[in-house]
Structure formats: C-alpha cells, structure tokens
C-alpha cells in the first residue's frame, strides 16, 4: 500500500486514534481496515529512509467477531485470525476497574493506573488471549445460541463472552491518553461561577483523573479544599461522610459512582441539600444512567433549572433528562449535539449562550408577555368604565375594524419590536457576569410585576375613558374618536417608555403604525368624523387625554432612575 501523505484516522473515540497514531510512530501502521479484515504495514522492519513508500511487509487479519463498547460493560473486544499463521486471538481493551479482574494477576497495574490518573490521563488496559480452534468453536456455538434467544438475548450474549473469552487474558499494556481541555474552558467556568451558576462535573474517569481535570479547569478555586468521598458501601458510612462534609463548608467534593449511588439510596434529600450548597461537585466513575439520575434528583430536590452539557454518546441520557441540553460537536461524534436543545462547537460558547443570549431571551420574553397583557387589559378596562358610566348598557365601545386594527396593524409591530430591546451591550454582559445572577431572583417576571402592570392598565384605561366622556361634544362618534385615538397614542408612547436601547426597526414600527392609523381615519368613515378630527378641539382633547394617561408614568420612571437606579 503506497503512502504519499500522512494517514488520517477516524474513530468513535479519540483514545483509539491516539493508540493507532502511537503504533504508527513505532513502525506498525494501520494500512487498511474493512468490515472483515485488518491490514498492518510493518515499517519498523525497513530502514528509516525507505519507510512510507509501500514496500514494507504486510500482515492481514480476518475479523471473526467484534464486541462493541457499551457504557455498562466499559470495555470492547475483537476476535481476529492471522492469514499468515492461522493463529486466533481475542484482544480486549477497557477501563482498569473492569479489566483488573479479567487479566492475569500482576502487581503493577493498579499502581501505574494511579500514577497516570494523577497526571490527568485517561487510562485503558489492553489484554490478549490466544484461542485454540476447539476453544473458539465452543465459544461460537454458545454465542450463536445466545443470539438466537428470544428473551434476554443481550444478557445471554454478554454471558457467553464472559464465560468463554474474558478470563486469564495476557496483560499487554496500559495506555494513558490526555483528555485535553478546549480553549477558554477555565475562563468560561469562572464566568459561570461569578454568574451564580453551580457547576457539577459528571464523568466516567477515575477519582484521580477527575480531580486533576477539575483543578486544571479551575472548577476548584485556588486554595480551595478538595474533599474526596470514595469506597462507601453502607448507610452508616454515608452518614459519617455527610456529617464530615457538613462541617467543611466551602469546598469541592469529589465522589465516586458507587458512593454516589449509596448516598442517593439512603440519604438522598440530605446529600442533595448539602451538595447543592457547595460551589462545585465532581461525580466520577458515573455511568450514563447515573448521570441522568443526578440531573433528575437536582431538578426534584432543588426546584432549579438544570442545564446539561456533554460531547459524547454517554451524555445523551443526561442531556435529555435536563431542562436544557447543550451538545458539543467534538472528537467523540455528534450523538450529544443531535440529542440536545442547543449545539455548539466550543465549550467557551456556553458563556455567551447563557450570559448574553439567555439573559436577553428571559428579559425580552418577560417584557413582551406583560406588555401583551397590558395591551389587552387596557381596552377591557375602557369598556368596563364606559358601560358603568352609561348604566351598564350592553353597548360595545369599539366595534368591527377598530378592534381588529388595534390588535394588528395599529399596535402589533411596535409591541413585538420589544424583542429587539436590550438593557446592556454584549460587552458589558460578558464583562459583568453578576448581571446574570440577578435573573435568578425572578424580578423581571413575578406576581409583583404583574400587579404593577394591572394597576397601570386600570389607571390608563379609566383615565382615557373618563376624560373622553367628560370632553366629548354632542355625538357618540366623537367619544369613540377621541378615546380610540388616545388609546393608540398611549400604547405607542408606552412602547417607547419601555425601550432601553433604540433600534431602527423600533423607530420604523412606531412611525409606520402611526402613519397607518392616520391613513385609516379617511378609509373608515363609519368610525371617524373626519371634519371633527381635523378641528382644533379634537387635537387638544386628544393631547390632554394622552398626556394624563402616559406622562405620569414617564415622571415615575425619571424619579426611579434618580433615587433607585438599577445595579448597572
């Protein structure tokens, strides 16, 4: 196989790519990989200057069986047969926690795994077992029977592999791959911490690896205590660990999967209450099911919104269980990004997604929802006041096209232009993440703000209607003209009152809606007396009504900015 440029490899895991690149570096190159064969090129047998030209000898292996990786088994294996010698081998790699009991006894594996984990490396143990033809025939018979099972087929297949293959493997070696952090991860975590976001790291790595990654990512602040909880097996041990954790206060707790499961089984409420108050929690050796369980427990016992971020297939269940799921498009595939609500290329984009887009979305939605309520409530108040003044006569104040126009062309564009509003620039929002922390107090959308808008609607609707009746001339159509014109102008002024940062589309929407209303006066003679509207009486009466309903709110806004300005 001639090679004119460096090989590029694709795999389901970056660990596999790292191993294959290392074998290439030492002179054993993966030349070809099909569904049924593996071809290796032995460049190590050639002088340095002759390598890479396709003249090295080849070794071809037939693939007899493949056992893919699963989050439950935490290992993967393959059975191959050499075409040159006819020898059959079962080769398996997996996490040290499961491979330790599968490989032959040795006295160095645990120590080396710990050393690599403390350096922040993800460890994999590789083992091999030579199979005789009789042994493989027995396995194939049992495996075929398991695959033909109707009930419990997956478990039967796993059991066949465990009984016939997964025992007394020759330990080939231990690999350590650096799980390198993306750019700006540390800065992003610091911003989220300052924004009041509590960060939990859920990983399948060893305790030492997870601790090293948490420290390097600055999930653990400088000088902060790291408290490790591992190896708990009983309720009494969990109780003692929680009592110790309660006395430590501000620290980062690292807990392994087995201890986490015991804590959730016996002391769920107490554990979640204590852990949720900590600045950072690291849960290691977690299965995908445990990750999803942790998310659900936090939702149930804290009542807070939970956002889950993941980049691999093991994170899909956690992402789907969370209130908001964010998938990273990384080296481990697109399973997480396809299952998530939002997909980003870099973890650092999460800060802008929350602190800028998330903040704007919340504040704009709150303002728009309350303004839509106000827009519908004020016209209802005017109808109530009108009916009360005329002895509750069943007469509609605004009819036909006036109602349709009010909810559409007269006010819709200005009201919905509020989604373009922003109270601070994106630079300020990213520079001061504490602004995001204010959202957790719910002050932008609460019962208090609802009743404030309710009182505003009652005041403005009553003022518009009572002044229109008091100032009307002799005909009922004049009351409609004055009150409806004041209503439209009042809504446009209220939109302008709520805007913090003007956008050109806001200006065009207000001016355009006003122009449409003025033009419709001549188009709808059944609702407007054009001669009366062109008179000076109509102008000053409309100005008075609009001023009484809107100007006091402008005055209140100025006073609040002077004596109770916002934090920013």
mmCIF file of C-alpha atoms in Angstrom, residues 251-437:
data_model
loop_
_atom_site.group_PDB
_atom_site.id
_atom_site.type_symbol
_atom_site.label_atom_id
_atom_site.label_comp_id
_atom_site.label_asym_id
_atom_site.label_seq_id
_atom_site.Cartn_x
_atom_site.Cartn_y
_atom_site.Cartn_z
ATOM 1 C CA UNK A 251 -15.074 23.042 49.467
ATOM 2 C CA UNK A 252 -15.185 20.985 46.283
ATOM 3 C CA UNK A 253 -16.384 17.433 46.860
ATOM 4 C CA UNK A 254 -15.270 14.537 44.650
ATOM 5 C CA UNK A 255 -17.417 11.403 44.946
ATOM 6 C CA UNK A 256 -17.169 8.150 43.031
ATOM 7 C CA UNK A 257 -20.097 6.394 41.367
ATOM 8 C CA UNK A 258 -20.551 3.613 43.935
ATOM 9 C CA UNK A 259 -20.559 6.016 46.872
ATOM 10 C CA UNK A 260 -22.923 8.336 44.998
ATOM 11 C CA UNK A 261 -25.375 5.501 44.436
ATOM 12 C CA UNK A 262 -25.320 4.502 48.110
ATOM 13 C CA UNK A 263 -25.826 8.135 49.149
ATOM 14 C CA UNK A 264 -28.798 8.526 46.803
ATOM 15 C CA UNK A 265 -30.319 5.271 48.021
ATOM 16 C CA UNK A 266 -30.175 6.020 51.767
ATOM 17 C CA UNK A 267 -29.721 9.803 52.234
ATOM 18 C CA UNK A 268 -30.995 11.355 49.013
ATOM 19 C CA UNK A 269 -32.550 14.520 50.439
ATOM 20 C CA UNK A 270 -29.729 15.279 52.867
ATOM 21 C CA UNK A 271 -26.996 14.600 50.313
ATOM 22 C CA UNK A 272 -28.594 16.806 47.659
ATOM 23 C CA UNK A 273 -29.229 19.601 50.164
ATOM 24 C CA UNK A 274 -25.595 19.636 51.316
ATOM 25 C CA UNK A 275 -24.043 19.110 47.871
ATOM 26 C CA UNK A 276 -26.230 21.708 46.140
ATOM 27 C CA UNK A 277 -24.913 24.368 48.514
ATOM 28 C CA UNK A 278 -21.280 23.650 47.567
ATOM 29 C CA UNK A 279 -19.575 25.742 44.867
ATOM 30 C CA UNK A 280 -18.523 22.657 42.857
ATOM 31 C CA UNK A 281 -19.192 18.906 42.862
ATOM 32 C CA UNK A 282 -17.329 16.241 40.872
ATOM 33 C CA UNK A 283 -19.035 12.875 40.373
ATOM 34 C CA UNK A 284 -16.602 10.365 38.840
ATOM 35 C CA UNK A 285 -16.945 6.775 37.666
ATOM 36 C CA UNK A 286 -20.523 7.613 36.672
ATOM 37 C CA UNK A 287 -22.495 5.518 34.224
ATOM 38 C CA UNK A 288 -24.833 7.272 31.742
ATOM 39 C CA UNK A 289 -27.796 6.164 33.851
ATOM 40 C CA UNK A 290 -26.259 7.702 36.972
ATOM 41 C CA UNK A 291 -25.659 10.982 35.153
ATOM 42 C CA UNK A 292 -29.338 11.174 34.213
ATOM 43 C CA UNK A 293 -30.354 10.238 37.766
ATOM 44 C CA UNK A 294 -28.243 13.054 39.218
ATOM 45 C CA UNK A 295 -29.917 15.541 36.874
ATOM 46 C CA UNK A 296 -33.392 14.370 37.894
ATOM 47 C CA UNK A 297 -32.526 14.449 41.588
ATOM 48 C CA UNK A 298 -31.293 18.042 41.311
ATOM 49 C CA UNK A 299 -34.479 19.038 39.499
ATOM 50 C CA UNK A 300 -36.741 17.432 42.094
ATOM 51 C CA UNK A 301 -34.978 18.480 45.281
ATOM 52 C CA UNK A 302 -33.748 21.972 44.411
ATOM 53 C CA UNK A 303 -36.559 23.232 42.182
ATOM 54 C CA UNK A 304 -33.952 24.914 39.983
ATOM 55 C CA UNK A 305 -33.421 24.729 36.252
ATOM 56 C CA UNK A 306 -30.696 22.260 35.263
ATOM 57 C CA UNK A 307 -28.573 22.627 32.139
ATOM 58 C CA UNK A 308 -26.562 19.597 30.984
ATOM 59 C CA UNK A 309 -23.524 19.864 28.680
ATOM 60 C CA UNK A 310 -21.982 16.829 27.002
ATOM 61 C CA UNK A 311 -19.943 15.826 23.973
ATOM 62 C CA UNK A 312 -20.338 12.051 23.672
ATOM 63 C CA UNK A 313 -22.875 9.278 23.386
ATOM 64 C CA UNK A 314 -22.546 8.604 27.128
ATOM 65 C CA UNK A 315 -24.029 12.050 27.805
ATOM 66 C CA UNK A 316 -27.204 11.663 25.738
ATOM 67 C CA UNK A 317 -29.388 10.409 28.595
ATOM 68 C CA UNK A 318 -28.181 13.233 30.856
ATOM 69 C CA UNK A 319 -28.829 15.854 28.168
ATOM 70 C CA UNK A 320 -32.338 14.584 27.530
ATOM 71 C CA UNK A 321 -33.165 14.489 31.246
ATOM 72 C CA UNK A 322 -32.129 18.114 31.845
ATOM 73 C CA UNK A 323 -34.346 21.170 31.421
ATOM 74 C CA UNK A 324 -31.918 22.457 28.787
ATOM 75 C CA UNK A 325 -29.415 20.276 26.938
ATOM 76 C CA UNK A 326 -26.304 21.572 25.171
ATOM 77 C CA UNK A 327 -24.298 19.273 22.918
ATOM 78 C CA UNK A 328 -20.693 19.846 21.941
ATOM 79 C CA UNK A 329 -19.562 18.839 18.470
ATOM 80 C CA UNK A 330 -16.239 17.202 19.303
ATOM 81 C CA UNK A 331 -13.990 14.260 18.597
ATOM 82 C CA UNK A 332 -16.440 11.794 20.126
ATOM 83 C CA UNK A 333 -19.086 12.255 17.444
ATOM 84 C CA UNK A 334 -22.357 14.118 17.121
ATOM 85 C CA UNK A 335 -24.650 11.991 19.271
ATOM 86 C CA UNK A 336 -24.760 14.597 22.034
ATOM 87 C CA UNK A 337 -25.281 17.552 19.694
ATOM 88 C CA UNK A 338 -28.094 15.780 17.841
ATOM 89 C CA UNK A 339 -29.911 14.927 21.090
ATOM 90 C CA UNK A 340 -29.516 18.401 22.638
ATOM 91 C CA UNK A 341 -31.620 21.553 22.526
ATOM 92 C CA UNK A 342 -28.598 23.619 21.510
ATOM 93 C CA UNK A 343 -25.454 22.548 19.658
ATOM 94 C CA UNK A 344 -22.154 24.451 19.938
ATOM 95 C CA UNK A 345 -18.656 23.822 18.629
ATOM 96 C CA UNK A 346 -16.744 25.025 21.689
ATOM 97 C CA UNK A 347 -17.444 24.859 25.418
ATOM 98 C CA UNK A 348 -16.457 28.517 25.670
ATOM 99 C CA UNK A 349 -19.533 29.455 23.596
ATOM 100 C CA UNK A 350 -21.640 28.401 26.574
ATOM 101 C CA UNK A 351 -20.782 31.624 28.411
ATOM 102 C CA UNK A 352 -22.183 33.812 25.640
ATOM 103 C CA UNK A 353 -25.148 31.486 25.184
ATOM 104 C CA UNK A 354 -26.151 31.994 28.831
ATOM 105 C CA UNK A 355 -24.862 35.406 29.866
ATOM 106 C CA UNK A 356 -25.887 37.239 26.701
ATOM 107 C CA UNK A 357 -28.470 35.320 24.679
ATOM 108 C CA UNK A 358 -30.050 33.636 27.695
ATOM 109 C CA UNK A 359 -30.308 36.886 29.629
ATOM 110 C CA UNK A 360 -31.820 38.740 26.659
ATOM 111 C CA UNK A 361 -34.266 35.938 25.988
ATOM 112 C CA UNK A 362 -35.547 35.971 29.562
ATOM 113 C CA UNK A 363 -35.859 39.752 29.902
ATOM 114 C CA UNK A 364 -37.399 40.218 26.448
ATOM 115 C CA UNK A 365 -39.882 37.403 26.971
ATOM 116 C CA UNK A 366 -40.869 38.831 30.357
ATOM 117 C CA UNK A 367 -41.334 42.340 28.968
ATOM 118 C CA UNK A 368 -43.246 41.175 25.892
ATOM 119 C CA UNK A 369 -45.573 38.888 27.868
ATOM 120 C CA UNK A 370 -46.511 41.598 30.338
ATOM 121 C CA UNK A 371 -46.956 44.222 27.632
ATOM 122 C CA UNK A 372 -49.287 41.955 25.655
ATOM 123 C CA UNK A 373 -51.342 41.504 28.834
ATOM 124 C CA UNK A 374 -51.397 45.276 29.300
ATOM 125 C CA UNK A 375 -52.448 45.858 25.691
ATOM 126 C CA UNK A 376 -55.471 43.585 26.048
ATOM 127 C CA UNK A 377 -56.352 44.636 29.579
ATOM 128 C CA UNK A 378 -56.450 48.394 28.968
ATOM 129 C CA UNK A 379 -59.089 48.159 26.253
ATOM 130 C CA UNK A 380 -61.149 45.876 28.513
ATOM 131 C CA UNK A 381 -60.947 48.442 31.332
ATOM 132 C CA UNK A 382 -62.162 51.151 28.952
ATOM 133 C CA UNK A 383 -65.167 49.021 28.007
ATOM 134 C CA UNK A 384 -65.984 48.365 31.674
ATOM 135 C CA UNK A 385 -65.770 52.078 32.570
ATOM 136 C CA UNK A 386 -67.861 53.036 29.552
ATOM 137 C CA UNK A 387 -70.576 50.530 30.434
ATOM 138 C CA UNK A 388 -70.568 51.670 34.079
ATOM 139 C CA UNK A 389 -70.965 55.336 33.100
ATOM 140 C CA UNK A 390 -73.965 54.520 30.917
ATOM 141 C CA UNK A 391 -75.823 52.364 33.438
ATOM 142 C CA UNK A 392 -74.243 49.135 32.193
ATOM 143 C CA UNK A 393 -75.938 49.363 28.831
ATOM 144 C CA UNK A 394 -74.908 46.478 26.553
ATOM 145 C CA UNK A 395 -73.190 48.738 24.040
ATOM 146 C CA UNK A 396 -69.737 47.972 22.622
ATOM 147 C CA UNK A 397 -67.395 50.939 22.722
ATOM 148 C CA UNK A 398 -65.113 49.838 19.873
ATOM 149 C CA UNK A 399 -66.571 47.653 17.169
ATOM 150 C CA UNK A 400 -65.593 45.919 13.936
ATOM 151 C CA UNK A 401 -62.456 47.177 12.254
ATOM 152 C CA UNK A 402 -61.356 49.221 15.250
ATOM 153 C CA UNK A 403 -60.888 46.097 17.378
ATOM 154 C CA UNK A 404 -59.193 44.246 14.530
ATOM 155 C CA UNK A 405 -56.910 47.176 13.757
ATOM 156 C CA UNK A 406 -55.996 47.698 17.409
ATOM 157 C CA UNK A 407 -54.744 44.146 17.845
ATOM 158 C CA UNK A 408 -52.970 44.053 14.458
ATOM 159 C CA UNK A 409 -51.760 46.953 12.320
ATOM 160 C CA UNK A 410 -52.069 49.731 14.912
ATOM 161 C CA UNK A 411 -50.061 48.234 17.789
ATOM 162 C CA UNK A 412 -48.687 44.797 16.861
ATOM 163 C CA UNK A 413 -45.413 45.854 15.203
ATOM 164 C CA UNK A 414 -44.333 48.295 17.965
ATOM 165 C CA UNK A 415 -45.194 45.831 20.738
ATOM 166 C CA UNK A 416 -43.329 42.945 19.148
ATOM 167 C CA UNK A 417 -40.370 45.177 18.327
ATOM 168 C CA UNK A 418 -39.608 44.968 22.051
ATOM 169 C CA UNK A 419 -37.861 41.645 21.293
ATOM 170 C CA UNK A 420 -35.045 43.762 19.819
ATOM 171 C CA UNK A 421 -34.559 45.696 23.053
ATOM 172 C CA UNK A 422 -31.515 45.218 25.286
ATOM 173 C CA UNK A 423 -30.664 46.924 28.533
ATOM 174 C CA UNK A 424 -26.870 46.469 28.282
ATOM 175 C CA UNK A 425 -24.416 45.725 25.488
ATOM 176 C CA UNK A 426 -22.938 42.285 24.979
ATOM 177 C CA UNK A 427 -19.528 43.543 26.125
ATOM 178 C CA UNK A 428 -20.987 44.687 29.452
ATOM 179 C CA UNK A 429 -22.942 41.444 29.907
ATOM 180 C CA UNK A 430 -19.786 39.351 29.394
ATOM 181 C CA UNK A 431 -17.631 41.683 31.493
ATOM 182 C CA UNK A 432 -20.012 41.633 34.480
ATOM 183 C CA UNK A 433 -21.490 38.119 34.769
ATOM 184 C CA UNK A 434 -23.061 39.150 38.066
ATOM 185 C CA UNK A 435 -25.843 40.721 35.978
ATOM 186 C CA UNK A 436 -26.971 37.199 35.097
ATOM 187 C CA UNK A 437 -27.207 36.302 38.780
#
